[in-house]
Short mmCIF file of N, CA and C in Angstrom, two decimals:
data_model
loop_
_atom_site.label_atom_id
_atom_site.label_comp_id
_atom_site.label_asym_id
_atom_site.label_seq_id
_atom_site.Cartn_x
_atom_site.Cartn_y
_atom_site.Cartn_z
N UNK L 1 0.82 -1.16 0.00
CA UNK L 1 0.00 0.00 0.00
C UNK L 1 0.88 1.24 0.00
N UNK L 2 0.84 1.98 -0.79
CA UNK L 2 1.51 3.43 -1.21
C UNK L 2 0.60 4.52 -0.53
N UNK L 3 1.55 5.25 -0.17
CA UNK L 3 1.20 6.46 0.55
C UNK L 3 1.31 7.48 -0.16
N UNK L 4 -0.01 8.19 -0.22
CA UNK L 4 0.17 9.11 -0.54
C UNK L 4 1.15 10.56 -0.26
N UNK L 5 2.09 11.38 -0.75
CA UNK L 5 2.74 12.46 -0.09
C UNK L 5 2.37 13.90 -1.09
N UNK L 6 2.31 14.55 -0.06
CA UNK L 6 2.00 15.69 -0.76
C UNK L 6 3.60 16.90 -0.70
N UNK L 7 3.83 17.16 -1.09
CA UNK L 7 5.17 18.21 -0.86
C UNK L 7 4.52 19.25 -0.53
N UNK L 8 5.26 20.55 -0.13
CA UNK L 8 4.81 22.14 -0.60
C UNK L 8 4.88 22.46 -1.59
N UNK L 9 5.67 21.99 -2.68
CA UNK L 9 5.42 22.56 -3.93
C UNK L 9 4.25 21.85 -4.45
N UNK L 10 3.74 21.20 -4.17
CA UNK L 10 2.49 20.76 -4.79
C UNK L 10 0.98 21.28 -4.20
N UNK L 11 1.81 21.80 -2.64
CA UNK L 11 0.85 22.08 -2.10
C UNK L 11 0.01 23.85 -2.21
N UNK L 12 1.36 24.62 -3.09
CA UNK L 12 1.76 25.78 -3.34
C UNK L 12 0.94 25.90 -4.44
N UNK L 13 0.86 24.73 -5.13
CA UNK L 13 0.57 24.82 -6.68
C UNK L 13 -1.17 24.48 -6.62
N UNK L 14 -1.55 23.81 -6.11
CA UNK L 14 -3.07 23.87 -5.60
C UNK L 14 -3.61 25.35 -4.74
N UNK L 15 -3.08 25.83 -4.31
CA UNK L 15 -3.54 26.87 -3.45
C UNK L 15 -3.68 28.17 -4.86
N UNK L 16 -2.39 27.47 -5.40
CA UNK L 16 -2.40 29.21 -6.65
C UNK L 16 -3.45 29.01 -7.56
N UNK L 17 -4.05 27.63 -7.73
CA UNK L 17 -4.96 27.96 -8.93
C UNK L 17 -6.02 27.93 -8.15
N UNK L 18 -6.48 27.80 -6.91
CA UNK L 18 -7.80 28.29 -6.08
C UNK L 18 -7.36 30.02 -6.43
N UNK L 19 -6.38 30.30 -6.31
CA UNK L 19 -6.49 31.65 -5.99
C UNK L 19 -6.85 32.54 -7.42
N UNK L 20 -6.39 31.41 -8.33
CA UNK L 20 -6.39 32.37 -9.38
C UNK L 20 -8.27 31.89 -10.25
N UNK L 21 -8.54 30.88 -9.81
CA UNK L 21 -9.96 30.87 -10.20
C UNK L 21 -10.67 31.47 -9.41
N UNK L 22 -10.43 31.90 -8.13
CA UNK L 22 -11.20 33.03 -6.94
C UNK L 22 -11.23 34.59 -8.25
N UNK L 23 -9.97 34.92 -8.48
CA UNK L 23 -9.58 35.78 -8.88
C UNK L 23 -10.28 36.10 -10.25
N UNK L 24 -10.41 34.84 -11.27
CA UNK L 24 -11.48 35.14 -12.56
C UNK L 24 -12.63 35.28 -12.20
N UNK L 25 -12.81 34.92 -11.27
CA UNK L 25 -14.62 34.42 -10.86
C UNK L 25 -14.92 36.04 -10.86
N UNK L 26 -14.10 36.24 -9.56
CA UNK L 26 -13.98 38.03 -9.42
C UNK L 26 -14.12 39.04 -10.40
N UNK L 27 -13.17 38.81 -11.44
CA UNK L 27 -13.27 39.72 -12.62
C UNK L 27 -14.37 39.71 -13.11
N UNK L 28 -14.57 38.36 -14.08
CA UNK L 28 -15.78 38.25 -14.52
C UNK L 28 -17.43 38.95 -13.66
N UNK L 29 -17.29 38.65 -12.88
CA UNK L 29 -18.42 39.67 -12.12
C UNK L 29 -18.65 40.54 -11.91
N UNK L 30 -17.05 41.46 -11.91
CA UNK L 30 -16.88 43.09 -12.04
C UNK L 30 -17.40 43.75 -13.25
N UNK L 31 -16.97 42.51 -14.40
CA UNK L 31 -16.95 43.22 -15.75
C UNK L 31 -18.68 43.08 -15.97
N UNK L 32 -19.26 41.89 -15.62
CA UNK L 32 -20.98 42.03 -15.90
C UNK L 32 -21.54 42.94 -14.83
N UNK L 33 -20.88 44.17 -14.83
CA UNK L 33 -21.62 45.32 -14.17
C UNK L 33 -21.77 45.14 -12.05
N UNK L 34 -21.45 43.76 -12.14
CA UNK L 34 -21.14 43.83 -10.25
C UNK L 34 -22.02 43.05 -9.82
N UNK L 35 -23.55 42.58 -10.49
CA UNK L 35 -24.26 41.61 -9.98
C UNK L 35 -24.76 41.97 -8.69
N UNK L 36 -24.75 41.08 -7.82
CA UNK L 36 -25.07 40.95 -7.05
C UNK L 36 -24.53 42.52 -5.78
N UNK L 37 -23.25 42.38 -5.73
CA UNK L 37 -22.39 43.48 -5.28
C UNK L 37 -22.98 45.04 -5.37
N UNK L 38 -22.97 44.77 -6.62
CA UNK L 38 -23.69 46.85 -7.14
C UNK L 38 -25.10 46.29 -6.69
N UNK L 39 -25.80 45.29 -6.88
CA UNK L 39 -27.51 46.22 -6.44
C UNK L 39 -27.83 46.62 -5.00
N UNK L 40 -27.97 47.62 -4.84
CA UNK L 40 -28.44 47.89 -3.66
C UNK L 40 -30.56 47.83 -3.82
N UNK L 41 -31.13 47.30 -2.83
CA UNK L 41 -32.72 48.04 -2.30
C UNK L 41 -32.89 49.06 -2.99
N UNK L 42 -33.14 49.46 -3.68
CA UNK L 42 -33.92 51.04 -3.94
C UNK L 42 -35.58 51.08 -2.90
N UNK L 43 -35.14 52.48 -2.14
CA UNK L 43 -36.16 52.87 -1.45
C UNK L 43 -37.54 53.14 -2.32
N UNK L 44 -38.67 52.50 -1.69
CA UNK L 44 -40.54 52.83 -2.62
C UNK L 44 -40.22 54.05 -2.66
N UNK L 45 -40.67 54.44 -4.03
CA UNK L 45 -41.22 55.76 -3.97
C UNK L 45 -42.13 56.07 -3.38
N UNK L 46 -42.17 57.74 -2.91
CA UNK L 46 -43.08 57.48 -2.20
C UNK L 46 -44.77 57.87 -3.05
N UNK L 47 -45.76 57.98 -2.26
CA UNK L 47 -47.00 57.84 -3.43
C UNK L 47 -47.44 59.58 -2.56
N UNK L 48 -47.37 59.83 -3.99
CA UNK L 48 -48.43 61.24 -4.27
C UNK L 48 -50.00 61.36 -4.41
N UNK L 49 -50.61 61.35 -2.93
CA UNK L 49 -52.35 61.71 -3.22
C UNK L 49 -53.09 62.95 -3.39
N UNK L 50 -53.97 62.71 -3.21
CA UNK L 50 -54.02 64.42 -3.27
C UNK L 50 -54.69 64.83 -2.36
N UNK L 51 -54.69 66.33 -2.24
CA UNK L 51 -55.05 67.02 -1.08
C UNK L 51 -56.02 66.43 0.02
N UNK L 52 -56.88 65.60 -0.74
CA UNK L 52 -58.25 65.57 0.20
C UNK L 52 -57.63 63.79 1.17
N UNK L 53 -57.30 63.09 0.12
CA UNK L 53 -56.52 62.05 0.97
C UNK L 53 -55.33 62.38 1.79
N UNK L 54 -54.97 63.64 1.76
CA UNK L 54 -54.27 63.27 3.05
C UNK L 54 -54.51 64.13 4.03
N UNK L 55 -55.81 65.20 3.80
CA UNK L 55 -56.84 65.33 5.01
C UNK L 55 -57.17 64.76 5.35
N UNK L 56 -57.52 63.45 4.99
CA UNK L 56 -58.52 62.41 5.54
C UNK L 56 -57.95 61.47 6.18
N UNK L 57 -56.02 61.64 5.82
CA UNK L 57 -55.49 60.72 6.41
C UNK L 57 -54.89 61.67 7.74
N UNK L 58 -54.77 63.00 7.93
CA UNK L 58 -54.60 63.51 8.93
C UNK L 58 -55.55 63.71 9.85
N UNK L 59 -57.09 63.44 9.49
CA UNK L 59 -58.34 63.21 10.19
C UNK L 59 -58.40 62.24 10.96
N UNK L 60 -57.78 60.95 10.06
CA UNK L 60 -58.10 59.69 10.83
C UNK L 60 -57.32 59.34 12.08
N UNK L 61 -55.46 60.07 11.63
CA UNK L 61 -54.46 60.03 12.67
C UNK L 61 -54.97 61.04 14.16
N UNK L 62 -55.36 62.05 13.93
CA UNK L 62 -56.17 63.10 14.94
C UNK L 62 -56.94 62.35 15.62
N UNK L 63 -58.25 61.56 15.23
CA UNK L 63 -59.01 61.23 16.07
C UNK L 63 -58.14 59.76 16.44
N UNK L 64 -57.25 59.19 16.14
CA UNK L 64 -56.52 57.41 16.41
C UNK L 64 -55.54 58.60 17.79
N UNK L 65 -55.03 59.65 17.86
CA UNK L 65 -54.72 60.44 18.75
C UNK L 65 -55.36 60.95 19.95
N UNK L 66 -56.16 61.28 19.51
CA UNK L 66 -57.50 61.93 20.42
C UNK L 66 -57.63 60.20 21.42
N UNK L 67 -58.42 59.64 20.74
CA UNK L 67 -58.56 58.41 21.63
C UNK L 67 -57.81 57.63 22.49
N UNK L 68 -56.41 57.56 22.17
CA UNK L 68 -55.40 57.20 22.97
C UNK L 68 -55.15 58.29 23.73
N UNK L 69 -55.36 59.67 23.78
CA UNK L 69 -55.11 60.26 25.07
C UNK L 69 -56.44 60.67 25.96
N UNK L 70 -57.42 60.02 25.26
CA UNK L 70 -58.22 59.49 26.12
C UNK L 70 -58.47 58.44 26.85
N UNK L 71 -57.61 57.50 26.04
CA UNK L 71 -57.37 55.97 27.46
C UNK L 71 -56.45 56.26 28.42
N UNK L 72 -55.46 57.25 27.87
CA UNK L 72 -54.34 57.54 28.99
C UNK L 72 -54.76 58.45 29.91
N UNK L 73 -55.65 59.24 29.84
CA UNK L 73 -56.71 59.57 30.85
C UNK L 73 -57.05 58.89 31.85
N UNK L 74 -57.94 57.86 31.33
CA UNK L 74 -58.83 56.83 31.84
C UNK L 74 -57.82 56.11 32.69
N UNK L 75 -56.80 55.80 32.32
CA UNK L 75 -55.98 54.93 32.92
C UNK L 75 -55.50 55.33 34.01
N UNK L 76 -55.05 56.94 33.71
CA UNK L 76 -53.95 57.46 35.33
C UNK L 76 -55.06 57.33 35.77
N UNK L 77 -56.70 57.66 35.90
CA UNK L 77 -57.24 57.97 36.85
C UNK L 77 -57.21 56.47 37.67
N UNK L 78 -57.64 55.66 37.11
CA UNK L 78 -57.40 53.88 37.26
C UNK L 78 -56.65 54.05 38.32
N UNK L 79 -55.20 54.38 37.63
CA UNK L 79 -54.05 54.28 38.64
C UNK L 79 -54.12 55.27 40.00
N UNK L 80 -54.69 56.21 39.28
CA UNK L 80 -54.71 57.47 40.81
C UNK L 80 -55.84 56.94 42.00
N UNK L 81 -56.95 56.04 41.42
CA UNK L 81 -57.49 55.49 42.45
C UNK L 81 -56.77 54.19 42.97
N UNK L 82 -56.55 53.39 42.43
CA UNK L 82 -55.96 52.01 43.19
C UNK L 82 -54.34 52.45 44.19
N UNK L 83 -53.83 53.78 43.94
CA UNK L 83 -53.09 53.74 44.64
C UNK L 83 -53.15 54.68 45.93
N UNK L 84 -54.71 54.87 45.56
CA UNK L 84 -54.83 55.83 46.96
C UNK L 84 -55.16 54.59 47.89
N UNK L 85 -54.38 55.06 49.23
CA UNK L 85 -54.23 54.26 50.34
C UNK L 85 -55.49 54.33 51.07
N UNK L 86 -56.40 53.11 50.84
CA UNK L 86 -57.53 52.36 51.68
C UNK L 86 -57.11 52.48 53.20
N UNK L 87 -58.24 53.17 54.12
CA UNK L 87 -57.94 52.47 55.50
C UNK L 87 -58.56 51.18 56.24
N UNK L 88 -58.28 50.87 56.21
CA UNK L 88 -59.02 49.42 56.36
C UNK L 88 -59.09 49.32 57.74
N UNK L 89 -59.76 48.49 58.21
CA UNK L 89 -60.12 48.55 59.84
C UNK L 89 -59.09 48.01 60.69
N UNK L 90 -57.82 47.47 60.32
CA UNK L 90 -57.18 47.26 60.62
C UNK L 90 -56.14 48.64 61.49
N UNK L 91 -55.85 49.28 60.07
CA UNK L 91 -55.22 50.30 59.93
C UNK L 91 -55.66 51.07 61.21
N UNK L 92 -57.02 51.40 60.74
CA UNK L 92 -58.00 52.09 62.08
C UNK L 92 -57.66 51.86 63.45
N UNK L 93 -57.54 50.52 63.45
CA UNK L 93 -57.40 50.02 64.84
C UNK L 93 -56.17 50.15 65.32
N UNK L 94 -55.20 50.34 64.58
CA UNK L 94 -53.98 50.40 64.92
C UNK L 94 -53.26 51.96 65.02
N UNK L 95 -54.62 52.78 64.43
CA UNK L 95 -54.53 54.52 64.60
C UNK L 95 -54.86 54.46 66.44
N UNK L 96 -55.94 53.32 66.31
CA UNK L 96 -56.90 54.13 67.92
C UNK L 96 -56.47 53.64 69.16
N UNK L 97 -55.53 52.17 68.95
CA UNK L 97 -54.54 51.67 69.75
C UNK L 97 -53.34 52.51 70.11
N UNK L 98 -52.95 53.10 69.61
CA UNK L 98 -52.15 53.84 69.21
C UNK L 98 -52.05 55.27 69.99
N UNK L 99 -53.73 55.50 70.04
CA UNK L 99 -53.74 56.86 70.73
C UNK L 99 -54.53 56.38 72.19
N UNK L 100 -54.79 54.87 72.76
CA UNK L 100 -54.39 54.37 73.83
C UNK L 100 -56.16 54.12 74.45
N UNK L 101 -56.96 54.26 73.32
CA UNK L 101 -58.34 53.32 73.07
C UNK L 101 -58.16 52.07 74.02
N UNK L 102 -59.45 52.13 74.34
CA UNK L 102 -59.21 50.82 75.46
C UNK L 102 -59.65 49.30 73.78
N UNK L 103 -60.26 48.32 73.80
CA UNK L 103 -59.94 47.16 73.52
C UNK L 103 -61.62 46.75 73.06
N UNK L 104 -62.15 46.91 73.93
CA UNK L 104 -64.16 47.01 73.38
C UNK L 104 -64.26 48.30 72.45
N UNK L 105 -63.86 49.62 72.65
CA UNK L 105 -63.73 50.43 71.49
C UNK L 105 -63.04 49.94 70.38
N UNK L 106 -62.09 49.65 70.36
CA UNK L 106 -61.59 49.30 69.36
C UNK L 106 -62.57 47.80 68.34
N UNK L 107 -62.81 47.54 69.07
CA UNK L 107 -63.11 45.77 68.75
C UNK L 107 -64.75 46.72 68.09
N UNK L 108 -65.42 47.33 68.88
CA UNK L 108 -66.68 48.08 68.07
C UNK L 108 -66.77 49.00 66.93
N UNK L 109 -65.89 49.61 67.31
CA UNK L 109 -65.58 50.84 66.22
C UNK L 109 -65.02 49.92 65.34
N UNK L 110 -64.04 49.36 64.90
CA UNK L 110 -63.13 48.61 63.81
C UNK L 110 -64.33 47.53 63.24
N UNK L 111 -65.30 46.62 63.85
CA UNK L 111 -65.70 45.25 63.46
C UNK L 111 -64.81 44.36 63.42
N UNK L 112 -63.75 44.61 64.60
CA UNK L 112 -63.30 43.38 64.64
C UNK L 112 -63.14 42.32 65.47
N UNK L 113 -62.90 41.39 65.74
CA UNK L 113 -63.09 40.43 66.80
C UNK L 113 -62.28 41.34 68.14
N UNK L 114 -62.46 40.28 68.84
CA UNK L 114 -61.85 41.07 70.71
C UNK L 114 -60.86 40.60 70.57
N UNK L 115 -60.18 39.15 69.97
CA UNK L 115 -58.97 38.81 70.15
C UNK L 115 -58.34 40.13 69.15
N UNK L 116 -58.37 39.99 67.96
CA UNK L 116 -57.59 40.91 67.16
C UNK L 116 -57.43 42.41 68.09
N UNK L 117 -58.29 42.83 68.32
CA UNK L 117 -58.35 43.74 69.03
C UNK L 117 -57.41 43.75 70.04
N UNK L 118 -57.66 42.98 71.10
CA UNK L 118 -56.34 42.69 72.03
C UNK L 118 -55.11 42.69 71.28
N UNK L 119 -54.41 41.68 70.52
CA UNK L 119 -53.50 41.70 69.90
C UNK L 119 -53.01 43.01 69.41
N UNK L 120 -53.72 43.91 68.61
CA UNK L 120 -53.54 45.00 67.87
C UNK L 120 -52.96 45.97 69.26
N UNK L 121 -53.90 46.32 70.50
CA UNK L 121 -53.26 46.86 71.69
C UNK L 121 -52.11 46.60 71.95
N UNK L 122 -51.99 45.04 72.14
CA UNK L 122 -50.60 44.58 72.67
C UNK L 122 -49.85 44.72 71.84
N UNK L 123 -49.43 45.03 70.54
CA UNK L 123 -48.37 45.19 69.44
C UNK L 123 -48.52 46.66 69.55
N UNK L 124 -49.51 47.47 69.06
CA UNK L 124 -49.42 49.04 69.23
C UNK L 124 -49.52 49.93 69.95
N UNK L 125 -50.03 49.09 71.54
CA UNK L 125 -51.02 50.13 72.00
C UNK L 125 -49.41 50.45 72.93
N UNK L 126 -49.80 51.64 74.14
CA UNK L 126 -48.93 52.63 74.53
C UNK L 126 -48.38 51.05 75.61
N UNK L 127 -47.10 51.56 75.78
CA UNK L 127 -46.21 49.69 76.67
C UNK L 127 -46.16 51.08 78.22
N UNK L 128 -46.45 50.34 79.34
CA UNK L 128 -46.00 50.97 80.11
C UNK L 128 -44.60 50.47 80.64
#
């Protein structure tokens, strides 16, 4: 079985005619005007209507405007209510504990049970 060997000069001599058929390929493509290379996209022209279409198209954008800053309206208010702070009877109870309410007030005024109530004293109310 014979082995194949390759030298550098043989190996020199394969590389030059890749290079030099890279190199016609090249020309040849320059000379048919660039192909692929020269075309660029050409941007649409753009389209000329007339006056009344593009009132009608600045009509339609106005009111597609109008309406979206009417949801964004709608919305902060959304937001301006859900982030106003609810007092909840909790809260309450922990205002009136606080300012040293006995434990049946609290538990009446709030609606809340007597234990919570107690608890809420004993966590907030005044420590002697």
């Amino acid at each position: 079985m014979e082995s194949i060997i390759i030298t550098w000069r043989e190996l020199l001599i394969v590389v030059a005619l890749i290079l030099a058929v890279y190199i016609a390929e090249m020309l040849l493509l320059m000379r048919t005007g660039g192909g692929i290379l020269r075309k660029r996209r050409q941007p649409e022209p753009v389209k000329h209507g007339s006056e009344a279409e593009w009132r009608r198209e600045i009509e339609n954008l106005e009111s597609r405007v109008a309406a979206l800053e009417q949801l964004i309206r709608q919305l902060q208010a959304e937001n301006a209510v859900k982030n106003t702070p609810e007092i909840t009877p909790y809260t309450r109870a922990i205002q009136m504990a606080r300012q040293g309410r006995n434990v049946n007030t609290i538990s009446e005024s709030c609606g809340i049970s007597r234990g919570e109530a107690e608890l809420i004293v004993s966590m907030h109310g005044p420590h002697e």
